[in-house]
XYZ file of C-alpha atoms in Angstrom:
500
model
C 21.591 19.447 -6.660
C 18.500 18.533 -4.405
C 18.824 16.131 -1.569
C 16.225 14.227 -3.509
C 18.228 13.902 -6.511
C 21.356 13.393 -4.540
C 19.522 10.404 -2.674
C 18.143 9.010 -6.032
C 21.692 8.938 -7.235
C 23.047 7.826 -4.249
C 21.320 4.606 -3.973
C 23.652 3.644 -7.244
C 26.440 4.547 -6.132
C 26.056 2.450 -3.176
C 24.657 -0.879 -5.598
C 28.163 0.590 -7.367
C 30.733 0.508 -4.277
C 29.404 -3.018 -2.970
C 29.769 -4.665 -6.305
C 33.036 -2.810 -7.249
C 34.739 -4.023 -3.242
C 37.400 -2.590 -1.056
C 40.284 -1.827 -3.526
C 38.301 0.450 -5.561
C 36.613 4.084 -4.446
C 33.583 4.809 -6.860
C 31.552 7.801 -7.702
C 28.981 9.478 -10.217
C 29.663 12.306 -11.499
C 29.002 14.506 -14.492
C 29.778 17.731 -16.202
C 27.388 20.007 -14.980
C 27.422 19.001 -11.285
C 30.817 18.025 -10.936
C 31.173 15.181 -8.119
C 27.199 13.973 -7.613
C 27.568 10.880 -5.124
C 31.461 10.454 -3.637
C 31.800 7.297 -2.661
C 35.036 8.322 -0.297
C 36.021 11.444 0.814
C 40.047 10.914 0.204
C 39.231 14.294 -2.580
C 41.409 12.024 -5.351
C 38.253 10.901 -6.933
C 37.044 14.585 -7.586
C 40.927 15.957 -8.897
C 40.732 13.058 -11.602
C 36.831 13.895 -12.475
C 38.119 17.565 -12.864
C 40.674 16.624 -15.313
C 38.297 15.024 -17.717
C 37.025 16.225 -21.007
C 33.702 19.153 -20.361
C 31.401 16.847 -21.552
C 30.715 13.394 -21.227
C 32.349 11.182 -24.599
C 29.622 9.686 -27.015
C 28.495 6.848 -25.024
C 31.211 4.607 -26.026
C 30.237 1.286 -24.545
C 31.633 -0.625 -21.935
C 34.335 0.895 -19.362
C 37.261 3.005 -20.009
C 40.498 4.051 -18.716
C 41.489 7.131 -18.731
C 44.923 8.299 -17.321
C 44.587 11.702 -14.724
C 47.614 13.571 -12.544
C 45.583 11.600 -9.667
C 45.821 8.240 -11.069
C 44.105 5.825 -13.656
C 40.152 6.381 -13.848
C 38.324 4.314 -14.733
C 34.785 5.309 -16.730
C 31.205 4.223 -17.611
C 29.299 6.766 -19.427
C 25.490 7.156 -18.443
C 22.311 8.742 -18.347
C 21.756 10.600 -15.109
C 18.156 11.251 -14.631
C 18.084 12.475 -11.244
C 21.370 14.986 -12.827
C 19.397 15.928 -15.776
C 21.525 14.367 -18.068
C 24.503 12.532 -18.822
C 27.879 11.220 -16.765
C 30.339 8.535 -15.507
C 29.967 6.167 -13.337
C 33.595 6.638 -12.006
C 36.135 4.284 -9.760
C 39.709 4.608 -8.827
C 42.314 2.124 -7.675
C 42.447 3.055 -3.828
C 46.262 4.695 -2.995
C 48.572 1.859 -3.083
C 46.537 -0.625 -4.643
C 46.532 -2.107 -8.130
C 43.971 -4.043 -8.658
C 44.093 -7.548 -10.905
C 42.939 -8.207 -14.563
C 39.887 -10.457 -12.401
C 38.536 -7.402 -10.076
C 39.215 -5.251 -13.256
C 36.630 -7.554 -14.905
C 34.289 -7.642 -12.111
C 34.575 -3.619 -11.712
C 33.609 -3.578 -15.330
C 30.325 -5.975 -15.132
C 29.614 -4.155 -12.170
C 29.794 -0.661 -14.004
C 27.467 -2.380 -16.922
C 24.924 -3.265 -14.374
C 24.482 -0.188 -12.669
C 24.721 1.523 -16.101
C 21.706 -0.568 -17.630
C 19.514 0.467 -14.146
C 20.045 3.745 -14.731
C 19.283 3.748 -18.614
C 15.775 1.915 -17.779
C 15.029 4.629 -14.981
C 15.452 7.404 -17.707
C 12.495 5.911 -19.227
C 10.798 5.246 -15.968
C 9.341 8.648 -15.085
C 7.314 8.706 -18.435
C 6.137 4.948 -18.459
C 5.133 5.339 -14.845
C 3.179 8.535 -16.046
C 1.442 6.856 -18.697
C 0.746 3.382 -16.240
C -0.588 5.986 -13.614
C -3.172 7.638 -16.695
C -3.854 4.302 -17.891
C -4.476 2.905 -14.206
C -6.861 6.302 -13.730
C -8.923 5.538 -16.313
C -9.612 1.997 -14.995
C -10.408 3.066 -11.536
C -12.605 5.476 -12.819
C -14.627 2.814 -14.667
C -14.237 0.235 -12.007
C -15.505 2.641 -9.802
C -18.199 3.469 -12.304
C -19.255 0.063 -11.975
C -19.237 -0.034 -8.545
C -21.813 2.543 -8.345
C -23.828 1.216 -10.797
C -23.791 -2.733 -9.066
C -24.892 -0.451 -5.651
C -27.883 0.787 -7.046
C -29.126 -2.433 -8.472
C -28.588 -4.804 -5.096
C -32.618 -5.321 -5.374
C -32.796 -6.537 -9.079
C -35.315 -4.172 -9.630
C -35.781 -2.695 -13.288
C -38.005 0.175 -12.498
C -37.562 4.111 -13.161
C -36.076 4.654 -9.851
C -33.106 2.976 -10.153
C -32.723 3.768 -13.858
C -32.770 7.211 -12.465
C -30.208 6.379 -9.672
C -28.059 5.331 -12.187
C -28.460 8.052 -14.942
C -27.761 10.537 -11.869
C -24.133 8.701 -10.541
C -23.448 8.576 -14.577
C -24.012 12.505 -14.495
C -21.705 12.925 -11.828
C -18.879 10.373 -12.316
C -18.594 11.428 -15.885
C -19.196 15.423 -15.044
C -21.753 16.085 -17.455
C -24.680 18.465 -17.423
C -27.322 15.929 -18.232
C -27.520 11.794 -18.481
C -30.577 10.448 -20.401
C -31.849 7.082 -21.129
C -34.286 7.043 -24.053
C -36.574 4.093 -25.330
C -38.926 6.033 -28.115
C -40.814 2.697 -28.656
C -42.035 2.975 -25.640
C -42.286 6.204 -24.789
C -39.334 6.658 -22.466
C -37.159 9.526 -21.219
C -35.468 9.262 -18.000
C -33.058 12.114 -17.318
C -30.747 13.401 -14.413
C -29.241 16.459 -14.084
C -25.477 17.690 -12.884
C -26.132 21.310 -14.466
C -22.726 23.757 -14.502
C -25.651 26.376 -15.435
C -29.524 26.080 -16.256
C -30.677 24.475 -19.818
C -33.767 26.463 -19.808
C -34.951 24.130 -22.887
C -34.795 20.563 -21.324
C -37.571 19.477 -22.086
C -37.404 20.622 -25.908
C -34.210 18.700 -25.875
C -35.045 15.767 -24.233
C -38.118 15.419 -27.032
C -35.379 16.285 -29.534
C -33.454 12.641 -28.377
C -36.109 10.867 -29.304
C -35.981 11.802 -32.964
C -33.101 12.262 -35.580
C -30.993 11.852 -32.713
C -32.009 8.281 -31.909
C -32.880 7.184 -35.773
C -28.927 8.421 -36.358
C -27.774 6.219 -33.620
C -29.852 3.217 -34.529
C -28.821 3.526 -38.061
C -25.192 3.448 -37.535
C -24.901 1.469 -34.615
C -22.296 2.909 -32.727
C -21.136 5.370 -30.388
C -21.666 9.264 -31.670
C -19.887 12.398 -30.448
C -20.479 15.851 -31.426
C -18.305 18.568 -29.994
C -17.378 21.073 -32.381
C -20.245 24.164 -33.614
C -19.162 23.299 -37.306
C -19.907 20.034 -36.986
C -22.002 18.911 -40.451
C -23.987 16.520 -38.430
C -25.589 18.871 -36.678
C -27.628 20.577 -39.507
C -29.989 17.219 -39.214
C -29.329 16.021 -35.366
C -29.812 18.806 -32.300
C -30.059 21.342 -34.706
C -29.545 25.271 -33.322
C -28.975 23.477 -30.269
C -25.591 24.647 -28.452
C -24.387 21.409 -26.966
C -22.079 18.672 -27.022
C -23.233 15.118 -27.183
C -22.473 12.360 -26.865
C -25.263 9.416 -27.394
C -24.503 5.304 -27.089
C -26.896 2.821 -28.282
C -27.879 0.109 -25.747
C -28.178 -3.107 -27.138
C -30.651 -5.862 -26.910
C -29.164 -8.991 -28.864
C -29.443 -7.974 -32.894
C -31.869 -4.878 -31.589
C -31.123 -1.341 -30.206
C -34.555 -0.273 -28.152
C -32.526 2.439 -26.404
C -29.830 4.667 -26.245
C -27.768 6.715 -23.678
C -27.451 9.860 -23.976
C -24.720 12.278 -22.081
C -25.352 16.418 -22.511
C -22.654 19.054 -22.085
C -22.779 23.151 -22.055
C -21.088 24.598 -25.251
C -18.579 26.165 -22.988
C -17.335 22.751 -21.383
C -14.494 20.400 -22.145
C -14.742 18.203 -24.780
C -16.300 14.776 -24.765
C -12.917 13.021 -24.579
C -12.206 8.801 -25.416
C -12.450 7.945 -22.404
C -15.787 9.591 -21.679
C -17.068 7.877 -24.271
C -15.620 4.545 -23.183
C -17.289 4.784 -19.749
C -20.411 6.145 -21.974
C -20.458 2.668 -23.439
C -19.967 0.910 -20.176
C -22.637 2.717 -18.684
C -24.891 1.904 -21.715
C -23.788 -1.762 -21.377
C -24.929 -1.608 -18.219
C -28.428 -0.181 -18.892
C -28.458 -3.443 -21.572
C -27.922 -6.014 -18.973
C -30.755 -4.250 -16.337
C -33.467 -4.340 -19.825
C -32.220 -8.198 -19.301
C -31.708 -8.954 -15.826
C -30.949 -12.435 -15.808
C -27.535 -11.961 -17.028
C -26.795 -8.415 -14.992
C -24.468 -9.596 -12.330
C -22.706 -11.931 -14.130
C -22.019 -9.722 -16.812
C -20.889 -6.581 -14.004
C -18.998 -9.770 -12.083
C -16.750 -10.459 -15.141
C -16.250 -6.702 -15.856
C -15.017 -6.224 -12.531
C -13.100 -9.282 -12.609
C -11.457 -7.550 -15.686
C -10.280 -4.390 -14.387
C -9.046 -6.467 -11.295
C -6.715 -8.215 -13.998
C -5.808 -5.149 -15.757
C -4.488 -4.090 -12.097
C -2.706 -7.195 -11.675
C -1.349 -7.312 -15.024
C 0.277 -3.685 -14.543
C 1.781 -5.027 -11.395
C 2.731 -8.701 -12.792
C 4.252 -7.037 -16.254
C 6.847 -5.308 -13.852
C 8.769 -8.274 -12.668
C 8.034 -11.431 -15.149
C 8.741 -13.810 -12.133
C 5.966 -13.484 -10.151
C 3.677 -13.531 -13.279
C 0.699 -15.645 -11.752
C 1.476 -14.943 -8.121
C -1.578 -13.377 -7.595
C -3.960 -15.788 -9.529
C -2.201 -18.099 -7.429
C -2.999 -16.775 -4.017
C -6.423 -15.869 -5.210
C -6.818 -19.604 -5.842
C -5.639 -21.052 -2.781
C -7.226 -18.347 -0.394
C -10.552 -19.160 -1.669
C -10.072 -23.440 -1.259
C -8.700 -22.145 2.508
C -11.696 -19.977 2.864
C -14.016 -22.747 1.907
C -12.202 -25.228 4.049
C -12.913 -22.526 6.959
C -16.398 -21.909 6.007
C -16.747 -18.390 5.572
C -19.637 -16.342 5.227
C -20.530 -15.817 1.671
C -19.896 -12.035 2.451
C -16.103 -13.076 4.144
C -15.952 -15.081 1.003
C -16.294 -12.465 -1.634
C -13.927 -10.000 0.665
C -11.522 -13.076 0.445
C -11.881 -13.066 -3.716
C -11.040 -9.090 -3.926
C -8.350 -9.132 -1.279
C -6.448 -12.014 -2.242
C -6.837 -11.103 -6.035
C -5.411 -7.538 -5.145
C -3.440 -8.220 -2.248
C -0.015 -6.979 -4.166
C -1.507 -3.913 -6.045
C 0.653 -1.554 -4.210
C 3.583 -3.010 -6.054
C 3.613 -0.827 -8.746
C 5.159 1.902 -7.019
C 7.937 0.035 -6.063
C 10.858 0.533 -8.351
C 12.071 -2.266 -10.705
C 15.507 -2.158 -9.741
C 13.943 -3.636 -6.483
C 11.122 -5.509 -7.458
C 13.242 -7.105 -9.929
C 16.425 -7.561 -7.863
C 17.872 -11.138 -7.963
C 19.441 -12.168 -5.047
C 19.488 -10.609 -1.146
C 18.181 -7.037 -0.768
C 19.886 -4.333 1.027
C 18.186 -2.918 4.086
C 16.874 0.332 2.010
C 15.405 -1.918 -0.789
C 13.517 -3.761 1.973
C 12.036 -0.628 3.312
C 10.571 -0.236 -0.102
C 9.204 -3.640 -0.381
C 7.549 -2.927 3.303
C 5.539 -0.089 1.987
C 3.819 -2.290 -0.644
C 0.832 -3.313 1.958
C 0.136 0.802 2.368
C 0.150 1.130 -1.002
C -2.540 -1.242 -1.656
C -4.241 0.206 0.885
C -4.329 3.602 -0.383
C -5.182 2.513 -4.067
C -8.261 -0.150 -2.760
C -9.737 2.312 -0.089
C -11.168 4.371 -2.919
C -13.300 2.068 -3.977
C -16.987 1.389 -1.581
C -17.194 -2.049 -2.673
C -13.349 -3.092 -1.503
C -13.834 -1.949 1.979
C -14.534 -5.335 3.061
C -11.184 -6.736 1.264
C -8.759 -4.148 2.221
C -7.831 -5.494 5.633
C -6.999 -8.693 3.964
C -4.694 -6.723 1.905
C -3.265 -4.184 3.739
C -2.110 -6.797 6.743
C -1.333 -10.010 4.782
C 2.479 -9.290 5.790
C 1.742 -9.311 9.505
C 3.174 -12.199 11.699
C 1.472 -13.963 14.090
C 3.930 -13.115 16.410
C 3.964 -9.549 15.802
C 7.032 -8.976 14.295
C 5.263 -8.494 10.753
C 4.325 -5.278 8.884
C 2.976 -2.637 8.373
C 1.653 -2.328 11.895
C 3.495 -5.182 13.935
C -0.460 -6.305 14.299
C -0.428 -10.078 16.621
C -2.558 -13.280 16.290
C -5.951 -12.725 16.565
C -5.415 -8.696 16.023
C -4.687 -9.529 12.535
C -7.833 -9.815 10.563
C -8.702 -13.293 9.971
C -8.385 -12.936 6.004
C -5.289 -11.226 6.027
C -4.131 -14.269 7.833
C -5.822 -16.507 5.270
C -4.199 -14.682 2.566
C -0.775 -15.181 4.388
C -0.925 -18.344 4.175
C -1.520 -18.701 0.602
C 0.974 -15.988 0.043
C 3.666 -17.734 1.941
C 3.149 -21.453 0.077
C 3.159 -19.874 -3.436
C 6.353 -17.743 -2.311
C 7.925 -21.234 -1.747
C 6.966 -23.003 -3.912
C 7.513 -20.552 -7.277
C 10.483 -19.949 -8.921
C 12.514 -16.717 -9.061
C 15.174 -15.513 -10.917
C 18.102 -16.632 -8.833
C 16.426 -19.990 -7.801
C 14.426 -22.728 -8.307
C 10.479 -23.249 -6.343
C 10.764 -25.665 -3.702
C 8.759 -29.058 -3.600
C 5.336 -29.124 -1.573
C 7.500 -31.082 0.771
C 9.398 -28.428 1.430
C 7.077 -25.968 1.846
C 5.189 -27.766 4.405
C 8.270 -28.083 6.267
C 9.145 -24.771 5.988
C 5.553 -23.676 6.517
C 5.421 -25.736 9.551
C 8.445 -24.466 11.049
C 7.301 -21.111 11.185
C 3.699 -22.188 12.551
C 2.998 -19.811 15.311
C 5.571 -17.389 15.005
C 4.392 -16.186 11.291
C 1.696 -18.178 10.257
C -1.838 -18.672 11.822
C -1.300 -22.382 13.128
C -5.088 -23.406 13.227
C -4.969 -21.962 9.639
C -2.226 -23.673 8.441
C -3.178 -27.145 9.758
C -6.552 -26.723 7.536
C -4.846 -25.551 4.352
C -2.215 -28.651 4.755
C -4.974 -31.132 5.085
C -6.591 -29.443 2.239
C -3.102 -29.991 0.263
C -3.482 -33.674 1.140
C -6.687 -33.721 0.095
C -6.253 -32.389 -2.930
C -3.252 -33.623 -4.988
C -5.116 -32.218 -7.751
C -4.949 -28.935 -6.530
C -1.252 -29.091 -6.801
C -1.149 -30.693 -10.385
C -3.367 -27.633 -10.853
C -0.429 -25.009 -9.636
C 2.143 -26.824 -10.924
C 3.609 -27.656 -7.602
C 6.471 -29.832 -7.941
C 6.644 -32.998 -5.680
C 9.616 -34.843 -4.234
C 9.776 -37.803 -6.337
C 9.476 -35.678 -9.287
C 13.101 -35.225 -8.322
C 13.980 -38.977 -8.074
């Protein structure tokens, strides 16, 4: 077996061998692979493994005895994902020792939980897979929006930037042509990304204009044509070798225009999620015809596919559900009580609204874990700040937030991560963030306990002015809290005499 594999298995056998104690030696085995993680090297555990049956029993549940020349075994079937299949989870009575009906019980509970972590992690692979396609697509039309609110900083509704945007839709959605089309008034507004010449363009951008359009109008939606035998195409593009794929852009009841994307015969298919970033892009094109409502519109898109990030890093550990609303919320009263620039400000709303993206590639059985971690399970909670970075530096318009992310765990003494950065050198709305992060840590409940009052959170907070917190931040953000008891009611902070 790989030393990846072998590490992957490892880390349950050690969760095993700390809940099981001293009198017992644990292992995981399984058929195939004999002996996967020993958790001794006394060889007894391995003589009883080699005595069992050549494949594992049907899953009975629970754990089982099962008499060997080396002793009494004791049994937990599983799945073994990092062994490619099934096995034990296996313990043994250390030489000498016989263990009581009570650590016989808490050997058992302890089998069931490591059992139950490693049946969720042989689904884990393939949800992760389909979070990591799902999370893709997003970025790719968060980023598509990106581009498109860059182009329009100067409100300005003319051909250029029409053109500017047709041309980043041609090359964010890799397709040969981008059109925007308005027959009523004469308009066709292309850009090109050409895998190889269309000798015809302007025969086919005049061909847009007419069935093409009228079809679109008439039913209102989205249309895509990729296959030759398609019927449509003895009335729309006809003896014309390409794949389309043509969105109407909306006005209120009316559809003036229409967006149209061109592909080469010999290319991919127009796929779903071409055409949903098709439709944003045409939605997009609506809201520059009517400018007044542009950035809000873009605003609350983007302030969707933030959420949609959250939510896939929120829906792994149902504790912390709101923690990042949370912080958002109370960064932004701290960065008002600071007076930040507007630009600091809107770095403030991404970075505290993202601040804990990273999480999803930390593993549930840590993110989840009630209780104390071990020192390996905090290593993996350290990385979470990196993470963010790497998923947020993709995108031009975070660059302004991602410090705020990416250092939000540094202390103020410089005993923080990821980079041990010290007052000052930590960027001033990482620091804000911290802040935030640390009262809503506090003062929210987890699994294994209860949040603490505000009370308690100052005093906690207070206590570790200086050494992790920004002091002259945190005296601002407490007067805000007494300034604000609605602000509280608002988080549901509990108080002290709601205790009384």
């Amino acid at each position: 077996m790989s030393d990846a594999r072998t590490a992957g298995v490892a880390r349950y056998g050690r969760w095993l061998q700390h809940s099981a104690g001293e009198r017992f030696t644990v292992g995981i085995g399984s058929p195939e692979a004999g002996l996967v993680w020993p958790g001794s090297s006394d060889g007894r555990l391995a003589e009883a493994l080699a005595s069992l049956s050549a494949a594992p029993p049907a899953r009975p549940p629970g754990m089982q005895r099962q008499p060997t020349p080396a002793g009494d075994l004791f049994t937990r079937s599983v799945a073994l994902p990092e062994a490619g299949g099934d096995g034990w989870l296996l313990a043994m009575a250390k030489a000498g020792e016989a263990p009581t009906d009570i650590e016989l019980d808490a050997l058992s509970d302890a089998m069931d939980d490591v059992a139950a972590a490693l049946d969720d992690a042989t689904h884990l692979n393939a949800e992760m897979d389909q979070l990591a396609g799902e999370l893709a697509e997003r970025y790719e039309e968060l980023h598509l929006v990106y581009e498109i609110d860059r182009h329009l900083a100067n409100q300005d509704l003319g051909t250029e930037v029409l053109q500017d945007l047709l041309q980043s839709c041609a090359e964010q959605l890799n397709a040969d042509v981008a059109c925007f089309v308005r027959p009523a008034d004469n308009v066709t507004i292309a850009a090109t990304n050409l895998s190889k010449p269309i000798h015809n363009l302007d025969l086919v951008l005049v061909e847009m204009r007419g069935d093409l359009f009228r079809f679109v109008a008439s039913s209102r939606t989205t249309i895509v044509i990729n296959d030759r035998p398609d019927p449509r195409r003895a009335y729309i593009f006809t003896d014309m070798p390409y794949k389309v794929l043509a969105c109407p852009v909306f006005q209120g009841l009316d559809m003036p225009a229409m967006l149209v994307l061109l592909n080469h015969d010999d290319k991919t298919d127009f796929s779903n999620s071409d055409r949903r970033l098709g439709e944003v892009m045409a939605h997009q094109i609506a809201n520059v015809m009517h400018m007044q409502g542009m950035f809000a519109e873009m605003r609350r898109f983007t302030e969707q596919m933030a959420a949609a990030l959250i939510e896939a890093v929120e829906a792994k550990d149902p504790y912390t559900r709101g923690h990042s609303e949370r912080v958002h919320l109370l960064s932004m009263r701290l960065g008002q009580g600071l007076r930040l620039r507007s630009e600091e400000m809107e770095n403030l709303h991404w970075g505290s609204l993202l601040h804990d993206v990273g999480k999803i590639g930390i593993p549930d059985a840590v993110l989840c874990k009630p209780g104390r971690l071990t020192a390996d399970e905090y290593t993996f909670i350290k990385v979470h700040p990196e993470r963010s970075y790497e998923i947020l530096r993709h995108v031009d318009r975070l660059k302004g937030a991602i410090d705020g992310a990416r250092h939000h765990q540094e202390k103020f003494d410089g005993t923080g991560y990821p980079h041990g950065l010290r007052g000052t050198n930590i960027p001033l709305l990482a620091r804000v963030i911290a802040v935030a992060d640390t009262y809503d840590s506090i003062t929210s409940s987890r699994a294994y306990r209860a949040g603490s009052t505000h009370e308690a959170a100052v005093k906690e907070m207070t206590r570790v002015s200086g050494t992790q917190l920004d002091p002259e931040l945190l005296d601002v953000f407490l007067r805000i809290c007494d300034d604000d008891p609605a602000l509280l009611m608002r988080l549901g902070v509990r108080r002290e005499w709601d205790d009384q």
